[in-house]
Coordinates of C-alpha atoms and ligand atoms in Angstrom, one line a residue:
M263 CA 6.9 -18.3 1.1
S264 CA 4.1 -20.4 1.6
M265 CA 1.7 -19.6 4.2
A266 CA -2.2 -20.1 5.3
Y267 CA -4.4 -17.8 6.2
Q268 CA -8.6 -17.2 6.7
T269 CA -8.9 -13.7 5.1
L270 CA -6.1 -13.7 2.8
L271 CA -4.7 -15.4 -0.4
T272 CA -0.9 -15.3 -1.1
E273 CA 0.9 -16.6 -3.9
Q274 CA 4.4 -16.2 -5.0
D275 CA 5.5 -15.5 -8.6
G276 CA 9.3 -15.2 -9.2
G277 CA 10.3 -12.5 -6.4
V278 CA 6.6 -11.0 -6.2
L279 CA 4.5 -11.8 -3.6
I280 CA 0.8 -11.6 -4.3
I281 CA -1.5 -11.0 -1.5
T282 CA -5.2 -11.4 -2.2
L283 CA -7.7 -10.0 0.6
N284 CA -10.3 -12.3 0.6
R285 CA -13.6 -11.8 1.8
P286 CA -15.4 -11.1 -1.5
D287 CA -19.0 -11.2 0.1
K288 CA -17.9 -7.9 2.2
L289 CA -16.2 -6.5 -0.8
N290 CA -12.8 -7.2 1.4
A291 CA -13.5 -5.4 4.8
F292 CA -11.3 -5.6 7.4
T293 CA -11.8 -7.6 10.2
D294 CA -9.6 -7.6 13.5
G295 CA -8.4 -11.3 11.7
M296 CA -7.3 -10.0 8.1
L297 CA -5.6 -6.8 9.4
G298 CA -3.4 -9.3 12.2
E299 CA -2.5 -11.6 9.0
L300 CA -1.9 -8.8 6.8
I301 CA 1.1 -7.2 9.4
D302 CA 2.0 -11.0 9.7
V303 CA 2.2 -11.4 5.7
F304 CA 4.3 -8.2 5.7
K305 CA 6.3 -9.3 8.2
Q306 CA 7.4 -12.2 6.4
A307 CA 7.8 -10.6 3.2
E308 CA 10.0 -8.4 4.6
R309 CA 12.2 -11.2 6.4
D310 CA 12.1 -13.4 3.0
A311 CA 15.2 -12.3 0.7
S312 CA 13.0 -14.3 -2.0
V313 CA 10.3 -11.4 -1.7
R314 CA 11.4 -7.9 -3.9
A315 CA 8.3 -7.0 -4.6
V316 CA 4.5 -7.2 -3.1
L317 CA 1.1 -6.9 -5.4
I318 CA -1.9 -6.1 -3.4
T319 CA -5.2 -6.8 -4.8
G320 CA -8.7 -7.9 -3.6
A321 CA -11.1 -10.7 -4.4
G322 CA -14.4 -10.5 -6.4
R323 CA -16.0 -7.2 -7.5
G324 CA -14.2 -4.8 -4.4
F325 CA -11.2 -4.2 -3.8
C326 CA -11.7 -2.8 0.3
P327 CA -14.4 -0.5 2.1
G328 CA -12.4 -0.5 5.0
Q329 CA -13.5 -1.5 8.5
D330 CA -15.9 -4.3 8.4
L331 CA -19.0 -1.9 9.9
G332 CA -21.0 -5.1 11.6
D333 CA -17.5 -5.8 13.1
A334 CA -17.2 -2.2 14.6
R335 CA -20.6 -1.8 16.0
Q336 CA -20.6 -5.0 17.0
R337 CA -17.4 -4.5 19.5
Q338 CA -19.3 -1.1 20.6
E339 CA -22.6 -3.1 21.3
S340 CA -20.9 -5.5 23.6
G341 CA -18.9 -3.0 25.4
K342 CA -15.9 -5.4 24.9
G343 CA -12.6 -5.3 22.9
L344 CA -10.6 -2.4 22.2
S345 CA -12.0 1.3 22.1
F346 CA -11.6 3.0 18.5
G347 CA -8.6 4.7 19.7
E348 CA -6.9 1.6 20.9
H349 CA -8.0 -0.4 17.5
L350 CA -6.4 1.9 15.3
R351 CA -2.9 1.9 17.5
H352 CA -3.1 -1.9 17.9
T353 CA -3.9 -3.0 14.0
Y354 CA -4.2 -0.2 11.1
N355 CA -1.8 1.8 12.5
P356 CA 1.0 -0.7 12.9
L357 CA 0.2 -2.2 9.4
I358 CA 0.2 1.3 7.7
L359 CA 4.2 1.7 9.2
K360 CA 5.3 -1.9 8.0
M361 CA 4.3 -1.0 4.8
R362 CA 5.8 2.4 4.7
Q363 CA 8.9 0.8 6.2
L364 CA 8.8 -2.2 3.8
P365 CA 12.4 -1.7 2.0
K366 CA 10.5 -3.1 -1.1
P367 CA 7.9 -2.2 -3.5
I368 CA 4.3 -2.5 -2.4
I369 CA 2.0 -2.7 -5.8
A370 CA -1.7 -2.2 -5.3
A371 CA -3.7 -3.4 -8.3
I372 CA -6.9 -1.8 -7.3
N373 CA -10.1 -4.3 -8.9
G374 CA -13.1 -2.4 -7.4
V375 CA -13.8 0.3 -5.1
A376 CA -11.7 1.5 -2.7
A377 CA -13.4 3.1 0.9
G378 CA -12.4 4.3 4.2
A379 CA -9.1 2.6 5.4
G380 CA -9.1 0.8 2.3
M381 CA -8.6 3.6 0.3
S382 CA -5.7 4.4 2.8
L383 CA -4.0 0.6 2.2
T384 CA -4.0 1.8 -1.4
M385 CA -1.9 5.2 -0.4
A386 CA 0.3 3.2 2.0
C387 CA 1.3 1.1 -1.2
D388 CA 4.0 2.7 -3.5
F389 CA 2.6 2.3 -7.3
R390 CA -0.8 1.8 -7.9
V391 CA -3.0 0.6 -10.8
A392 CA -6.5 0.8 -10.9
A393 CA -9.2 -0.9 -13.2
E394 CA -11.7 1.4 -15.0
S395 CA -14.4 -0.4 -12.8
A396 CA -12.5 1.1 -9.5
S397 CA -13.8 3.8 -7.6
F398 CA -12.4 5.9 -4.3
L399 CA -14.2 7.4 -1.5
Q400 CA -13.2 9.4 1.8
A401 CA -16.1 7.1 3.5
F402 CA -14.8 8.2 6.8
V403 CA -17.4 11.4 7.2
R404 CA -20.9 9.7 5.8
V405 CA -20.2 7.6 8.9
G406 CA -19.3 10.7 11.4
L407 CA -15.6 9.8 11.5
I408 CA -12.4 11.1 10.6
P409 CA -9.6 9.4 8.1
D410 CA -7.4 7.8 10.0
S411 CA -4.8 4.5 8.6
G412 CA -2.5 7.2 7.5
S413 CA -5.2 9.4 4.9
T414 CA -4.8 12.6 6.7
W415 CA -1.0 12.1 6.0
M416 CA -1.0 10.4 2.5
L417 CA -4.3 12.1 0.4
P418 CA -2.8 15.9 0.8
R419 CA 0.5 14.4 -0.3
L420 CA -0.2 12.3 -3.2
V421 CA -3.3 14.9 -4.3
G422 CA -2.9 18.3 -2.4
M423 CA -4.9 20.2 0.4
T424 CA -7.7 21.4 -1.7
R425 CA -8.6 18.2 -3.1
A426 CA -8.0 16.2 0.1
L427 CA -10.4 18.7 1.9
D428 CA -13.0 18.4 -1.2
L429 CA -12.8 14.2 -0.9
M430 CA -12.4 14.0 3.4
L431 CA -15.1 16.8 4.1
T432 CA -17.9 15.1 1.1
G433 CA -16.6 11.5 1.3
R434 CA -17.9 11.8 -2.4
K435 CA -16.9 8.8 -4.7
I436 CA -14.7 9.2 -7.3
D437 CA -14.0 7.1 -10.5
A438 CA -10.7 5.6 -12.0
R439 CA -10.6 8.3 -14.4
E440 CA -10.7 11.2 -11.7
A441 CA -8.6 9.4 -10.0
L442 CA -6.0 9.0 -12.4
N443 CA -6.4 12.5 -13.2
I444 CA -5.7 14.2 -9.9
G445 CA -2.8 11.9 -9.7
L446 CA -4.1 9.4 -6.7
V447 CA -3.1 6.8 -9.1
N448 CA -0.3 6.0 -11.5
Q449 CA -2.4 4.1 -14.5
V450 CA -5.8 3.3 -15.3
M451 CA -6.1 0.1 -17.1
P452 CA -9.4 -2.1 -18.4
D453 CA -10.7 -4.6 -15.9
T454 CA -9.8 -7.5 -17.9
E455 CA -6.0 -5.8 -18.1
L456 CA -5.6 -5.0 -14.7
M457 CA -3.9 -7.9 -13.5
P458 CA -1.8 -8.9 -16.1
T459 CA -0.7 -5.0 -16.1
A460 CA 0.1 -5.3 -12.7
R461 CA 2.0 -8.2 -12.5
Q462 CA 4.5 -7.2 -15.1
I463 CA 4.7 -3.9 -13.4
A464 CA 5.6 -5.7 -10.2
T465 CA 8.0 -8.6 -12.1
E466 CA 10.0 -5.2 -13.4
F467 CA 9.7 -4.0 -9.9
A468 CA 11.3 -7.6 -8.2
A469 CA 14.3 -7.1 -10.9
A470 CA 14.8 -3.5 -9.9
P471 CA 18.0 -2.9 -7.6
T472 CA 15.8 -3.9 -4.2
R473 CA 17.8 -2.3 -1.6
A474 CA 17.8 1.1 -3.5
I475 CA 14.0 1.0 -3.6
G476 CA 14.1 0.2 -0.2
F477 CA 16.4 3.6 0.3
I478 CA 14.1 5.4 -2.0
K479 CA 11.1 4.9 0.4
R480 CA 13.0 5.7 3.5
A481 CA 14.8 8.8 1.9
L482 CA 11.3 10.6 0.8
D483 CA 9.2 9.8 4.0
Y484 CA 12.2 11.3 5.9
A485 CA 12.1 14.4 3.4
A486 CA 8.7 15.0 4.3
N487 CA 9.6 15.4 7.6
H488 CA 12.5 17.2 7.8
T489 CA 14.5 20.9 6.7
L490 CA 16.3 20.9 3.4
E491 CA 19.8 20.7 5.6
E492 CA 18.5 17.5 7.4
T493 CA 17.2 15.9 3.8
L494 CA 20.9 16.6 2.6
G495 CA 22.4 14.7 5.3
N496 CA 20.2 12.1 5.0
E497 CA 20.6 11.9 1.5
A498 CA 24.3 11.4 2.0
D499 CA 24.2 8.5 4.7
L500 CA 21.5 6.8 2.3
Q501 CA 23.9 7.0 -0.5
E502 CA 26.5 5.7 1.5
L503 CA 24.8 2.4 2.1
A504 CA 23.5 2.8 -1.5
G505 CA 27.0 2.9 -3.0
R506 CA 28.5 0.0 -1.3
T507 CA 25.7 -2.5 -2.8
A508 CA 26.3 -5.2 -5.3
D509 CA 23.8 -4.1 -7.4
H510 CA 25.4 -0.6 -7.7
Q511 CA 28.4 -2.1 -8.7
E512 CA 26.3 -4.5 -11.3
G513 CA 24.9 -1.2 -12.2
I514 CA 27.9 0.8 -13.2
A515 CA 29.6 -2.5 -14.7
A516 CA 26.1 -3.1 -16.8
F517 CA 26.5 0.8 -18.2
L518 CA 29.9 0.3 -18.9
E519 CA 29.6 -3.1 -20.6
K520 CA 26.6 -1.4 -22.7
R521 CA 24.4 -4.4 -21.6
P522 CA 21.0 -4.7 -19.5
A523 CA 21.9 -5.4 -15.4
R524 CA 21.2 -7.9 -13.7
F525 CA 19.8 -7.1 -10.2
S526 CA 20.4 -9.5 -7.6
G527 CA 18.7 -7.4 -4.8
E528 CA 21.8 -7.4 -2.7
Ligands
LHQ199 C1 -19.4 -4.1 4.1 C2 -19.0 -2.8 4.0 C3 -18.0 -2.4 5.1 C4 -19.2 -4.4 6.3 C5 -19.7 -3.0 2.1 N1 -18.2 -3.0 6.3 N2 -20.0 -4.5 5.5 C6 -10.8 2.3 12.0 C7 -11.2 2.2 13.2 C8 -12.3 2.0 13.7 C9 -13.4 2.3 13.3 C10 -14.0 2.8 12.6 O1 -13.3 2.8 11.3 C11 -12.0 2.6 10.8 C12 -11.8 3.1 9.5 C13 -12.6 2.8 8.4 O2 -12.5 2.4 7.4 S1 -14.3 3.8 8.8 C14 -15.4 3.9 7.0 C15 -15.5 2.5 6.8 N3 -16.0 2.5 5.6 C16 -17.1 2.8 5.3 O3 -18.0 3.6 5.9 C17 -17.8 2.4 3.8 C18 -18.9 1.1 3.7 N4 -19.4 0.9 2.5 C19 -19.9 1.5 1.3 O4 -20.4 2.5 2.0 C20 -20.4 1.0 0.4 O5 -20.3 -0.4 0.5 C21 -19.1 1.1 -1.0 C22 -19.3 2.5 -1.3 C23 -18.1 0.6 -0.3 C24 -19.4 0.1 -2.2 O6 -21.3 -0.1 -2.9 P1 -21.5 -0.9 -3.2 O7 -21.1 -1.0 -4.3 O8 -23.1 -0.4 -3.4 O9 -21.6 -2.4 -2.7 P2 -22.3 -2.7 -1.3 O10 -22.8 -1.6 -0.4 O11 -24.2 -3.1 -1.7 O12 -21.7 -3.6 -0.4 C25 -21.5 -5.1 -0.9 C26 -21.8 -5.9 0.3 O13 -20.8 -5.5 1.0 C27 -23.0 -5.3 1.6 O14 -23.0 -6.5 1.6 P3 -24.7 -7.3 1.5 O15 -24.6 -8.8 2.8 O16 -25.7 -6.2 2.2 O17 -24.5 -8.1 0.3 C28 -22.5 -4.9 2.3 O18 -22.9 -4.3 3.5 C29 -21.2 -5.3 2.3 N5 -20.0 -4.2 3.0 N6 -19.1 -2.3 2.8 N7 -17.3 -1.4 5.2

């Protein structure tokens, strides 16, 4: 996959597409342009069968501090452009849905501060590795806003209501260790080891049975909003599909032949 973007760097390494948010002087704050490019790159990642995992990180010392507040104020002052509600419906909401519905794993390598919608972006990923110097804040309340971009859905599911309320109502910043302790991230690495570790994890995911991973994401999102009875039915439907994949055949063959499986993603 090769694409030229203004606010993102992209690189494909084997089956891993690496996306770097690239506005380092603003800690990679979201502009409309960046949000549009992110939606585009995730659409391309979905279409391109050679992409079997996505790794997302930030350039420079920040991961992403959420909406570019300079942009947001300009839009309000000019009286032009979309209202906040329309803005969310046209940009953040489709991006977050695209990520949750991408039938491939998304790994976040959180290299620095993740605030507001930048923190939401990390939570829309499937696996989070943080650098020791990373930090997280639900910055929204600090600027008189409510958590958006899926934060109200993801954060309590990841860390529970007590902690979600604490973080959302106070907007306090937590460090990577606290994020690990409350279950917000999977791993914390020394800063210099963040990218090598995240690339290794993404490479392993890219060699996994991709279709099963897509079905697992779908099954969990379905289960979050349905009854046990409905969820059991959905599991049966998705297992039917998983059972017909080449990777399932390969998994069984490899087990019986006592060798490592070579999954094709088919
Ligand atoms: C920034 C930003 C930023 C612009 C740092 N914008 N420049 C959705 C839809 C509709 C409307 C509104 O909102 C949303 C969703 C949201 O995301 S709302 C929440 C928006 N985010 C925030 O409120 C966080 C604002 N940033 C901060 O609180 C701090 O910058 C953090 C704690 C993230 C980092 O602090 P420091 O490490 O001390 O860095 P810094 O503050 O010095 O920032 C470095 C530069 O980045 C600086 O620029 P400058 O030109 O002065 O060097 C900041 O202005 C810029 N920057 N965040 N969101």
